[in-house]
């Protein structure tokens, strides 16, 4: 099984000739980047990360380390999603405007540098998700999806990443900071910064209690905020620590009522 998906992925990437990988530092785009390194000659691969206020600084640092480990140049591309009204308005299709902005910028860089394609880490399971407006932007911009094209789902991605000894093989999903702001609440630099500081504060407080969550989100709601933790971390925190977290975030500047609940991964549509 693994040999088959590996061969399909490498053959698909090899056929591209050259590629700029829209890189986030997560396992999906890291696998595409690693496949490109294996399949293409030196100088035919570029990693490009969109740098904006929606990218947590810790994620940027991690992305730099992964690209360096693969001996690939990482281009840090400044993007201005906040200048786009549809992104700021956050009416439910924010990801469309984000991906349109990001992938356009990376596409322009790829064109200037002579790379034939822009590739993303979109995999087969992403196309089953209930709501992924960003995929429409990628399709409009003719971005390639080597993982999806080779038929890899998320479990395949993690298995192959582990086989290739990628350090992010088991890394949990880390979507952008704007994903923590509920639809209908406008995105701003202030809110993005508040989310980042809040998640740093929660992680630090949990670490003091010996709890290291795999999944952690601080979400800004229309009224108040919600801290989401994976099931083991949520159970370990208990009512007392949960109350302390809510109070600490209130002092940090989050307004309205706060709660601590279990994190639930985004739903997929049933398999066809």
PDB file of C-alpha atoms in Angstrom:
ATOM      1  CA  UNK A   1       0.000   0.000   0.000  1.00  0.00           C
ATOM      2  CA  UNK A   2       2.669   2.511   1.058  1.00  0.00           C
ATOM      3  CA  UNK A   3       4.857   1.732  -1.954  1.00  0.00           C
ATOM      4  CA  UNK A   4       1.904   2.328  -4.256  1.00  0.00           C
ATOM      5  CA  UNK A   5       0.956   5.730  -2.873  1.00  0.00           C
ATOM      6  CA  UNK A   6       4.610   6.749  -2.690  1.00  0.00           C
ATOM      7  CA  UNK A   7       5.147   5.856  -6.335  1.00  0.00           C
ATOM      8  CA  UNK A   8       1.993   7.700  -7.432  1.00  0.00           C
ATOM      9  CA  UNK A   9       2.917  10.810  -5.501  1.00  0.00           C
ATOM     10  CA  UNK A  10       6.506  10.937  -6.746  1.00  0.00           C
ATOM     11  CA  UNK A  11       5.464  10.273 -10.341  1.00  0.00           C
ATOM     12  CA  UNK A  12       2.903  13.059 -10.207  1.00  0.00           C
ATOM     13  CA  UNK A  13       5.373  15.550  -8.761  1.00  0.00           C
ATOM     14  CA  UNK A  14       8.086  14.509 -11.216  1.00  0.00           C
ATOM     15  CA  UNK A  15       5.743  15.255 -14.101  1.00  0.00           C
ATOM     16  CA  UNK A  16       5.446  18.883 -12.927  1.00  0.00           C
ATOM     17  CA  UNK A  17       9.038  19.644 -13.880  1.00  0.00           C
ATOM     18  CA  UNK A  18       9.409  22.405 -11.303  1.00  0.00           C
ATOM     19  CA  UNK A  19       7.221  23.570  -8.462  1.00  0.00           C
ATOM     20  CA  UNK A  20       6.763  26.241  -5.813  1.00  0.00           C
ATOM     21  CA  UNK A  21       5.062  24.636  -2.828  1.00  0.00           C
ATOM     22  CA  UNK A  22       2.648  26.802  -0.858  1.00  0.00           C
ATOM     23  CA  UNK A  23       4.133  25.793   2.479  1.00  0.00           C
ATOM     24  CA  UNK A  24       2.623  26.225   5.932  1.00  0.00           C
ATOM     25  CA  UNK A  25       4.878  24.012   8.035  1.00  0.00           C
ATOM     26  CA  UNK A  26       2.106  21.443   8.513  1.00  0.00           C
ATOM     27  CA  UNK A  27       2.342  17.787   7.594  1.00  0.00           C
ATOM     28  CA  UNK A  28       0.402  18.077   4.314  1.00  0.00           C
ATOM     29  CA  UNK A  29       2.501  20.741   2.631  1.00  0.00           C
ATOM     30  CA  UNK A  30       5.655  19.298   4.218  1.00  0.00           C
ATOM     31  CA  UNK A  31       4.971  15.976   2.501  1.00  0.00           C
ATOM     32  CA  UNK A  32       4.482  17.707  -0.854  1.00  0.00           C
ATOM     33  CA  UNK A  33       7.752  19.571  -0.318  1.00  0.00           C
ATOM     34  CA  UNK A  34       9.584  16.375   0.645  1.00  0.00           C
ATOM     35  CA  UNK A  35       8.166  14.605  -2.412  1.00  0.00           C
ATOM     36  CA  UNK A  36       9.377  17.438  -4.627  1.00  0.00           C
ATOM     37  CA  UNK A  37      12.865  17.179  -3.152  1.00  0.00           C
ATOM     38  CA  UNK A  38      12.889  13.449  -3.950  1.00  0.00           C
ATOM     39  CA  UNK A  39      11.344  13.712  -7.410  1.00  0.00           C
ATOM     40  CA  UNK A  40      12.884  16.843  -8.918  1.00  0.00           C
ATOM     41  CA  UNK A  41      16.431  18.065  -9.550  1.00  0.00           C
ATOM     42  CA  UNK A  42      18.066  20.600  -7.269  1.00  0.00           C
ATOM     43  CA  UNK A  43      16.922  24.111  -8.052  1.00  0.00           C
ATOM     44  CA  UNK A  44      13.506  22.982  -9.314  1.00  0.00           C
ATOM     45  CA  UNK A  45      11.826  23.220  -5.894  1.00  0.00           C
ATOM     46  CA  UNK A  46      10.895  26.272  -3.841  1.00  0.00           C
ATOM     47  CA  UNK A  47       8.981  26.499  -0.589  1.00  0.00           C
ATOM     48  CA  UNK A  48       6.894  29.663  -0.193  1.00  0.00           C
ATOM     49  CA  UNK A  49       5.115  30.652   3.000  1.00  0.00           C
ATOM     50  CA  UNK A  50       2.626  33.501   3.171  1.00  0.00           C
ATOM     51  CA  UNK A  51       3.606  35.819   6.001  1.00  0.00           C
ATOM     52  CA  UNK A  52       0.812  37.918   7.471  1.00  0.00           C
ATOM     53  CA  UNK A  53      -0.720  38.705  10.883  1.00  0.00           C
ATOM     54  CA  UNK A  54      -2.808  35.512  10.592  1.00  0.00           C
ATOM     55  CA  UNK A  55       0.324  33.337  10.771  1.00  0.00           C
ATOM     56  CA  UNK A  56       1.393  32.590  14.339  1.00  0.00           C
ATOM     57  CA  UNK A  57       5.060  33.403  14.867  1.00  0.00           C
ATOM     58  CA  UNK A  58       5.697  29.936  16.301  1.00  0.00           C
ATOM     59  CA  UNK A  59       4.409  28.407  13.056  1.00  0.00           C
ATOM     60  CA  UNK A  60       6.753  30.577  10.998  1.00  0.00           C
ATOM     61  CA  UNK A  61       9.727  29.482  13.083  1.00  0.00           C
ATOM     62  CA  UNK A  62       8.719  25.831  12.707  1.00  0.00           C
ATOM     63  CA  UNK A  63       8.329  26.212   8.938  1.00  0.00           C
ATOM     64  CA  UNK A  64      11.825  27.655   8.663  1.00  0.00           C
ATOM     65  CA  UNK A  65      13.226  24.664  10.543  1.00  0.00           C
ATOM     66  CA  UNK A  66      11.441  22.130   8.350  1.00  0.00           C
ATOM     67  CA  UNK A  67      12.531  23.782   5.103  1.00  0.00           C
ATOM     68  CA  UNK A  68      16.114  23.949   6.368  1.00  0.00           C
ATOM     69  CA  UNK A  69      15.962  20.264   7.290  1.00  0.00           C
ATOM     70  CA  UNK A  70      14.912  19.457   3.727  1.00  0.00           C
ATOM     71  CA  UNK A  71      17.610  21.782   2.351  1.00  0.00           C
ATOM     72  CA  UNK A  72      14.998  23.794   0.445  1.00  0.00           C
ATOM     73  CA  UNK A  73      14.923  27.564   0.048  1.00  0.00           C
ATOM     74  CA  UNK A  74      12.012  29.100   1.942  1.00  0.00           C
ATOM     75  CA  UNK A  75      10.634  32.306   0.471  1.00  0.00           C
ATOM     76  CA  UNK A  76       8.658  34.323   3.004  1.00  0.00           C
ATOM     77  CA  UNK A  77       6.036  36.133   0.962  1.00  0.00           C
ATOM     78  CA  UNK A  78       4.361  39.165   2.570  1.00  0.00           C
ATOM     79  CA  UNK A  79       0.620  39.123   1.940  1.00  0.00           C
ATOM     80  CA  UNK A  80      -2.073  41.617   2.921  1.00  0.00           C
ATOM     81  CA  UNK A  81      -5.284  39.680   3.427  1.00  0.00           C
ATOM     82  CA  UNK A  82      -6.556  42.410   5.739  1.00  0.00           C
ATOM     83  CA  UNK A  83      -6.631  44.792   2.792  1.00  0.00           C
ATOM     84  CA  UNK A  84      -9.305  42.590   1.173  1.00  0.00           C
ATOM     85  CA  UNK A  85     -12.862  43.511   2.276  1.00  0.00           C
ATOM     86  CA  UNK A  86     -14.193  39.960   1.864  1.00  0.00           C
ATOM     87  CA  UNK A  87     -11.470  38.675   4.191  1.00  0.00           C
ATOM     88  CA  UNK A  88     -12.010  41.358   6.827  1.00  0.00           C
ATOM     89  CA  UNK A  89     -15.794  40.976   6.751  1.00  0.00           C
ATOM     90  CA  UNK A  90     -15.493  37.275   7.628  1.00  0.00           C
ATOM     91  CA  UNK A  91     -18.978  36.498   6.352  1.00  0.00           C
ATOM     92  CA  UNK A  92     -18.391  32.750   6.011  1.00  0.00           C
ATOM     93  CA  UNK A  93     -16.265  32.696   2.877  1.00  0.00           C
ATOM     94  CA  UNK A  94     -13.169  34.312   4.375  1.00  0.00           C
ATOM     95  CA  UNK A  95     -10.989  31.369   3.291  1.00  0.00           C
ATOM     96  CA  UNK A  96     -11.819  32.031  -0.345  1.00  0.00           C
ATOM     97  CA  UNK A  97     -10.419  35.558  -0.153  1.00  0.00           C
ATOM     98  CA  UNK A  98      -7.451  34.378   1.918  1.00  0.00           C
ATOM     99  CA  UNK A  99      -6.446  31.636  -0.510  1.00  0.00           C
ATOM    100  CA  UNK A 100      -7.042  33.894  -3.495  1.00  0.00           C
ATOM    101  CA  UNK A 101      -4.675  36.490  -2.009  1.00  0.00           C
ATOM    102  CA  UNK A 102      -2.055  34.015  -0.806  1.00  0.00           C
ATOM    103  CA  UNK A 103      -1.958  31.807  -3.879  1.00  0.00           C
ATOM    104  CA  UNK A 104      -1.935  34.789  -6.225  1.00  0.00           C
ATOM    105  CA  UNK A 105       1.115  36.175  -4.418  1.00  0.00           C
ATOM    106  CA  UNK A 106       2.895  32.815  -4.471  1.00  0.00           C
ATOM    107  CA  UNK A 107       1.931  32.336  -8.124  1.00  0.00           C
ATOM    108  CA  UNK A 108       3.463  35.683  -9.030  1.00  0.00           C
ATOM    109  CA  UNK A 109       6.648  34.739  -7.194  1.00  0.00           C
ATOM    110  CA  UNK A 110       6.732  31.359  -8.949  1.00  0.00           C
ATOM    111  CA  UNK A 111       6.340  33.058 -12.329  1.00  0.00           C
ATOM    112  CA  UNK A 112       9.139  35.521 -11.616  1.00  0.00           C
ATOM    113  CA  UNK A 113      11.427  32.723 -10.474  1.00  0.00           C
ATOM    114  CA  UNK A 114      10.620  30.417 -13.378  1.00  0.00           C
ATOM    115  CA  UNK A 115       8.721  27.681 -11.530  1.00  0.00           C
ATOM    116  CA  UNK A 116       6.114  26.008 -13.698  1.00  0.00           C
ATOM    117  CA  UNK A 117       3.518  25.255 -11.027  1.00  0.00           C
ATOM    118  CA  UNK A 118       2.254  26.188  -7.586  1.00  0.00           C
ATOM    119  CA  UNK A 119       1.323  23.198  -5.430  1.00  0.00           C
ATOM    120  CA  UNK A 120      -0.651  22.978  -2.201  1.00  0.00           C
ATOM    121  CA  UNK A 121      -0.953  20.295   0.467  1.00  0.00           C
ATOM    122  CA  UNK A 122      -4.630  19.670  -0.271  1.00  0.00           C
ATOM    123  CA  UNK A 123      -5.366  15.954   0.058  1.00  0.00           C
ATOM    124  CA  UNK A 124      -8.279  13.750  -0.959  1.00  0.00           C
ATOM    125  CA  UNK A 125     -10.117  14.074   2.361  1.00  0.00           C
ATOM    126  CA  UNK A 126     -10.127  17.869   2.049  1.00  0.00           C
ATOM    127  CA  UNK A 127     -12.461  17.518  -0.924  1.00  0.00           C
ATOM    128  CA  UNK A 128     -14.961  15.735   1.312  1.00  0.00           C
ATOM    129  CA  UNK A 129     -15.074  18.556   3.863  1.00  0.00           C
ATOM    130  CA  UNK A 130     -18.416  20.237   4.395  1.00  0.00           C
ATOM    131  CA  UNK A 131     -17.151  23.779   3.813  1.00  0.00           C
ATOM    132  CA  UNK A 132     -13.855  24.594   2.096  1.00  0.00           C
ATOM    133  CA  UNK A 133     -14.277  27.833   0.092  1.00  0.00           C
ATOM    134  CA  UNK A 134     -10.490  28.071  -0.222  1.00  0.00           C
ATOM    135  CA  UNK A 135     -10.531  25.118  -2.618  1.00  0.00           C
ATOM    136  CA  UNK A 136     -12.541  27.204  -5.080  1.00  0.00           C
ATOM    137  CA  UNK A 137      -9.828  29.870  -5.131  1.00  0.00           C
ATOM    138  CA  UNK A 138      -7.157  27.230  -5.735  1.00  0.00           C
ATOM    139  CA  UNK A 139      -9.165  25.775  -8.598  1.00  0.00           C
ATOM    140  CA  UNK A 140      -9.646  29.186 -10.194  1.00  0.00           C
ATOM    141  CA  UNK A 141      -5.900  29.831 -10.005  1.00  0.00           C
ATOM    142  CA  UNK A 142      -5.086  26.395 -11.467  1.00  0.00           C
ATOM    143  CA  UNK A 143      -3.025  25.351  -8.491  1.00  0.00           C
ATOM    144  CA  UNK A 144      -1.962  21.695  -8.468  1.00  0.00           C
ATOM    145  CA  UNK A 145      -2.736  19.275  -5.640  1.00  0.00           C
ATOM    146  CA  UNK A 146      -0.236  16.394  -5.768  1.00  0.00           C
ATOM    147  CA  UNK A 147      -1.617  14.611  -2.695  1.00  0.00           C
ATOM    148  CA  UNK A 148      -5.216  14.663  -3.876  1.00  0.00           C
ATOM    149  CA  UNK A 149      -4.171  13.756  -7.422  1.00  0.00           C
ATOM    150  CA  UNK A 150      -2.370  10.678  -6.105  1.00  0.00           C
ATOM    151  CA  UNK A 151      -5.403   9.712  -4.015  1.00  0.00           C
ATOM    152  CA  UNK A 152      -3.793  10.299  -0.616  1.00  0.00           C
ATOM    153  CA  UNK A 153      -6.085  10.934   2.337  1.00  0.00           C
ATOM    154  CA  UNK A 154      -4.975  12.252   5.713  1.00  0.00           C
ATOM    155  CA  UNK A 155      -4.028   8.848   7.103  1.00  0.00           C
ATOM    156  CA  UNK A 156      -1.912   8.168   4.004  1.00  0.00           C
ATOM    157  CA  UNK A 157      -0.230  11.540   4.405  1.00  0.00           C
ATOM    158  CA  UNK A 158       0.725  10.828   8.014  1.00  0.00           C
ATOM    159  CA  UNK A 159       1.879   7.290   7.229  1.00  0.00           C
ATOM    160  CA  UNK A 160       4.119   8.392   4.374  1.00  0.00           C
ATOM    161  CA  UNK A 161       5.447  11.367   6.345  1.00  0.00           C
ATOM    162  CA  UNK A 162       6.408   8.968   9.143  1.00  0.00           C
ATOM    163  CA  UNK A 163       8.037   6.578   6.657  1.00  0.00           C
ATOM    164  CA  UNK A 164      10.102   9.476   5.316  1.00  0.00           C
ATOM    165  CA  UNK A 165      10.975  10.521   8.892  1.00  0.00           C
ATOM    166  CA  UNK A 166       9.459  13.966   8.580  1.00  0.00           C
ATOM    167  CA  UNK A 167       9.436  15.637  12.021  1.00  0.00           C
ATOM    168  CA  UNK A 168       5.860  16.847  11.484  1.00  0.00           C
ATOM    169  CA  UNK A 169       4.392  13.409  10.730  1.00  0.00           C
ATOM    170  CA  UNK A 170       2.255  13.521  13.868  1.00  0.00           C
ATOM    171  CA  UNK A 171       1.814  17.291  14.088  1.00  0.00           C
ATOM    172  CA  UNK A 172      -1.814  18.278  14.703  1.00  0.00           C
ATOM    173  CA  UNK A 173      -3.577  20.639  12.316  1.00  0.00           C
ATOM    174  CA  UNK A 174      -2.697  24.274  12.931  1.00  0.00           C
ATOM    175  CA  UNK A 175      -4.982  26.469  10.819  1.00  0.00           C
ATOM    176  CA  UNK A 176      -4.419  30.204  10.671  1.00  0.00           C
ATOM    177  CA  UNK A 177      -5.307  32.525  13.526  1.00  0.00           C
ATOM    178  CA  UNK A 178      -8.241  33.958  11.576  1.00  0.00           C
ATOM    179  CA  UNK A 179      -9.939  30.553  11.744  1.00  0.00           C
ATOM    180  CA  UNK A 180     -10.456  31.208  15.468  1.00  0.00           C
ATOM    181  CA  UNK A 181     -12.671  34.223  14.776  1.00  0.00           C
ATOM    182  CA  UNK A 182     -16.298  33.228  14.326  1.00  0.00           C
ATOM    183  CA  UNK A 183     -18.061  34.046  11.080  1.00  0.00           C
ATOM    184  CA  UNK A 184     -19.706  37.453  11.318  1.00  0.00           C
ATOM    185  CA  UNK A 185     -17.018  38.855  13.627  1.00  0.00           C
ATOM    186  CA  UNK A 186     -14.717  41.074  11.529  1.00  0.00           C
ATOM    187  CA  UNK A 187     -11.064  40.085  11.319  1.00  0.00           C
ATOM    188  CA  UNK A 188      -8.579  42.701  12.498  1.00  0.00           C
ATOM    189  CA  UNK A 189      -4.936  42.857  13.491  1.00  0.00           C
ATOM    190  CA  UNK A 190      -6.051  43.403  17.069  1.00  0.00           C
ATOM    191  CA  UNK A 191      -8.215  40.278  17.155  1.00  0.00           C
ATOM    192  CA  UNK A 192      -5.553  38.144  15.454  1.00  0.00           C
ATOM    193  CA  UNK A 193      -2.967  39.280  17.990  1.00  0.00           C
ATOM    194  CA  UNK A 194      -5.372  38.654  20.852  1.00  0.00           C
ATOM    195  CA  UNK A 195      -5.980  35.079  19.709  1.00  0.00           C
ATOM    196  CA  UNK A 196      -2.252  34.405  19.421  1.00  0.00           C
ATOM    197  CA  UNK A 197      -1.497  35.816  22.882  1.00  0.00           C
ATOM    198  CA  UNK A 198      -4.441  33.940  24.378  1.00  0.00           C
ATOM    199  CA  UNK A 199      -3.322  30.584  23.006  1.00  0.00           C
ATOM    200  CA  UNK A 200       0.227  31.179  24.236  1.00  0.00           C
ATOM    201  CA  UNK A 201      -1.142  32.026  27.690  1.00  0.00           C
ATOM    202  CA  UNK A 202      -3.400  28.957  27.826  1.00  0.00           C
ATOM    203  CA  UNK A 203      -0.615  26.643  26.723  1.00  0.00           C
ATOM    204  CA  UNK A 204       1.714  28.082  29.360  1.00  0.00           C
ATOM    205  CA  UNK A 205      -0.862  27.748  32.158  1.00  0.00           C
ATOM    206  CA  UNK A 206      -1.626  24.155  31.159  1.00  0.00           C
ATOM    207  CA  UNK A 207       2.091  23.328  31.020  1.00  0.00           C
ATOM    208  CA  UNK A 208       2.434  24.544  34.607  1.00  0.00           C
ATOM    209  CA  UNK A 209      -0.164  21.912  35.519  1.00  0.00           C
ATOM    210  CA  UNK A 210       1.674  19.225  33.553  1.00  0.00           C
ATOM    211  CA  UNK A 211      -0.881  19.248  30.709  1.00  0.00           C
ATOM    212  CA  UNK A 212       0.325  19.430  27.132  1.00  0.00           C
ATOM    213  CA  UNK A 213      -2.664  19.543  24.786  1.00  0.00           C
ATOM    214  CA  UNK A 214      -2.468  18.170  21.289  1.00  0.00           C
ATOM    215  CA  UNK A 215      -5.294  20.409  20.066  1.00  0.00           C
ATOM    216  CA  UNK A 216      -5.885  23.886  21.460  1.00  0.00           C
ATOM    217  CA  UNK A 217      -8.015  26.696  20.087  1.00  0.00           C
ATOM    218  CA  UNK A 218      -9.130  29.995  21.596  1.00  0.00           C
ATOM    219  CA  UNK A 219     -12.131  31.164  19.622  1.00  0.00           C
ATOM    220  CA  UNK A 220     -13.572  34.659  19.581  1.00  0.00           C
ATOM    221  CA  UNK A 221     -17.345  34.404  19.365  1.00  0.00           C
ATOM    222  CA  UNK A 222     -20.028  36.951  18.632  1.00  0.00           C
ATOM    223  CA  UNK A 223     -20.514  37.167  22.379  1.00  0.00           C
ATOM    224  CA  UNK A 224     -17.590  36.047  24.523  1.00  0.00           C
ATOM    225  CA  UNK A 225     -14.963  33.408  23.822  1.00  0.00           C
ATOM    226  CA  UNK A 226     -14.359  29.673  24.039  1.00  0.00           C
ATOM    227  CA  UNK A 227     -11.241  27.652  24.830  1.00  0.00           C
ATOM    228  CA  UNK A 228     -11.239  24.267  23.098  1.00  0.00           C
ATOM    229  CA  UNK A 229      -8.986  21.415  24.227  1.00  0.00           C
ATOM    230  CA  UNK A 230      -8.606  17.850  23.028  1.00  0.00           C
ATOM    231  CA  UNK A 231     -10.446  15.285  25.160  1.00  0.00           C
ATOM    232  CA  UNK A 232      -7.515  14.180  27.387  1.00  0.00           C
ATOM    233  CA  UNK A 233      -6.419  17.760  28.072  1.00  0.00           C
ATOM    234  CA  UNK A 234      -9.988  18.851  28.740  1.00  0.00           C
ATOM    235  CA  UNK A 235     -10.494  16.029  31.241  1.00  0.00           C
ATOM    236  CA  UNK A 236      -7.157  16.749  32.935  1.00  0.00           C
ATOM    237  CA  UNK A 237      -7.897  20.447  33.288  1.00  0.00           C
ATOM    238  CA  UNK A 238     -11.062  19.950  35.334  1.00  0.00           C
ATOM    239  CA  UNK A 239     -13.431  22.643  36.482  1.00  0.00           C
ATOM    240  CA  UNK A 240     -10.946  24.499  38.689  1.00  0.00           C
ATOM    241  CA  UNK A 241      -8.270  25.015  36.058  1.00  0.00           C
ATOM    242  CA  UNK A 242     -10.914  25.780  33.440  1.00  0.00           C
ATOM    243  CA  UNK A 243     -12.245  28.610  35.587  1.00  0.00           C
ATOM    244  CA  UNK A 244      -8.708  29.914  36.103  1.00  0.00           C
ATOM    245  CA  UNK A 245      -8.102  29.897  32.338  1.00  0.00           C
ATOM    246  CA  UNK A 246     -11.269  31.876  31.684  1.00  0.00           C
ATOM    247  CA  UNK A 247     -10.317  34.441  34.322  1.00  0.00           C
ATOM    248  CA  UNK A 248      -6.784  34.788  32.958  1.00  0.00           C
ATOM    249  CA  UNK A 249      -8.011  35.347  29.428  1.00  0.00           C
ATOM    250  CA  UNK A 250     -10.485  37.933  30.659  1.00  0.00           C
ATOM    251  CA  UNK A 251      -7.588  39.804  32.257  1.00  0.00           C
ATOM    252  CA  UNK A 252      -5.676  39.477  28.971  1.00  0.00           C
ATOM    253  CA  UNK A 253      -8.413  41.400  27.182  1.00  0.00           C
ATOM    254  CA  UNK A 254     -10.915  38.820  25.935  1.00  0.00           C
ATOM    255  CA  UNK A 255     -14.394  40.143  26.635  1.00  0.00           C
ATOM    256  CA  UNK A 256     -17.737  38.563  27.411  1.00  0.00           C
ATOM    257  CA  UNK A 257     -18.519  35.171  28.918  1.00  0.00           C
ATOM    258  CA  UNK A 258     -15.872  32.471  28.487  1.00  0.00           C
ATOM    259  CA  UNK A 259     -16.088  28.687  28.473  1.00  0.00           C
ATOM    260  CA  UNK A 260     -13.721  25.726  28.188  1.00  0.00           C
ATOM    261  CA  UNK A 261     -14.933  22.792  26.120  1.00  0.00           C
ATOM    262  CA  UNK A 262     -13.744  19.789  24.139  1.00  0.00           C
ATOM    263  CA  UNK A 263     -12.266  20.345  20.708  1.00  0.00           C
ATOM    264  CA  UNK A 264     -14.027  18.614  17.823  1.00  0.00           C
ATOM    265  CA  UNK A 265     -12.317  18.252  14.457  1.00  0.00           C
ATOM    266  CA  UNK A 266     -14.200  19.658  11.431  1.00  0.00           C
ATOM    267  CA  UNK A 267     -16.719  17.225   9.992  1.00  0.00           C
ATOM    268  CA  UNK A 268     -16.372  15.511   6.634  1.00  0.00           C
ATOM    269  CA  UNK A 269     -19.138  14.535   4.286  1.00  0.00           C
ATOM    270  CA  UNK A 270     -19.912  10.800   4.158  1.00  0.00           C
ATOM    271  CA  UNK A 271     -17.767   8.837   1.688  1.00  0.00           C
ATOM    272  CA  UNK A 272     -19.267   8.492  -1.764  1.00  0.00           C
TER     273      UNK A 272
END
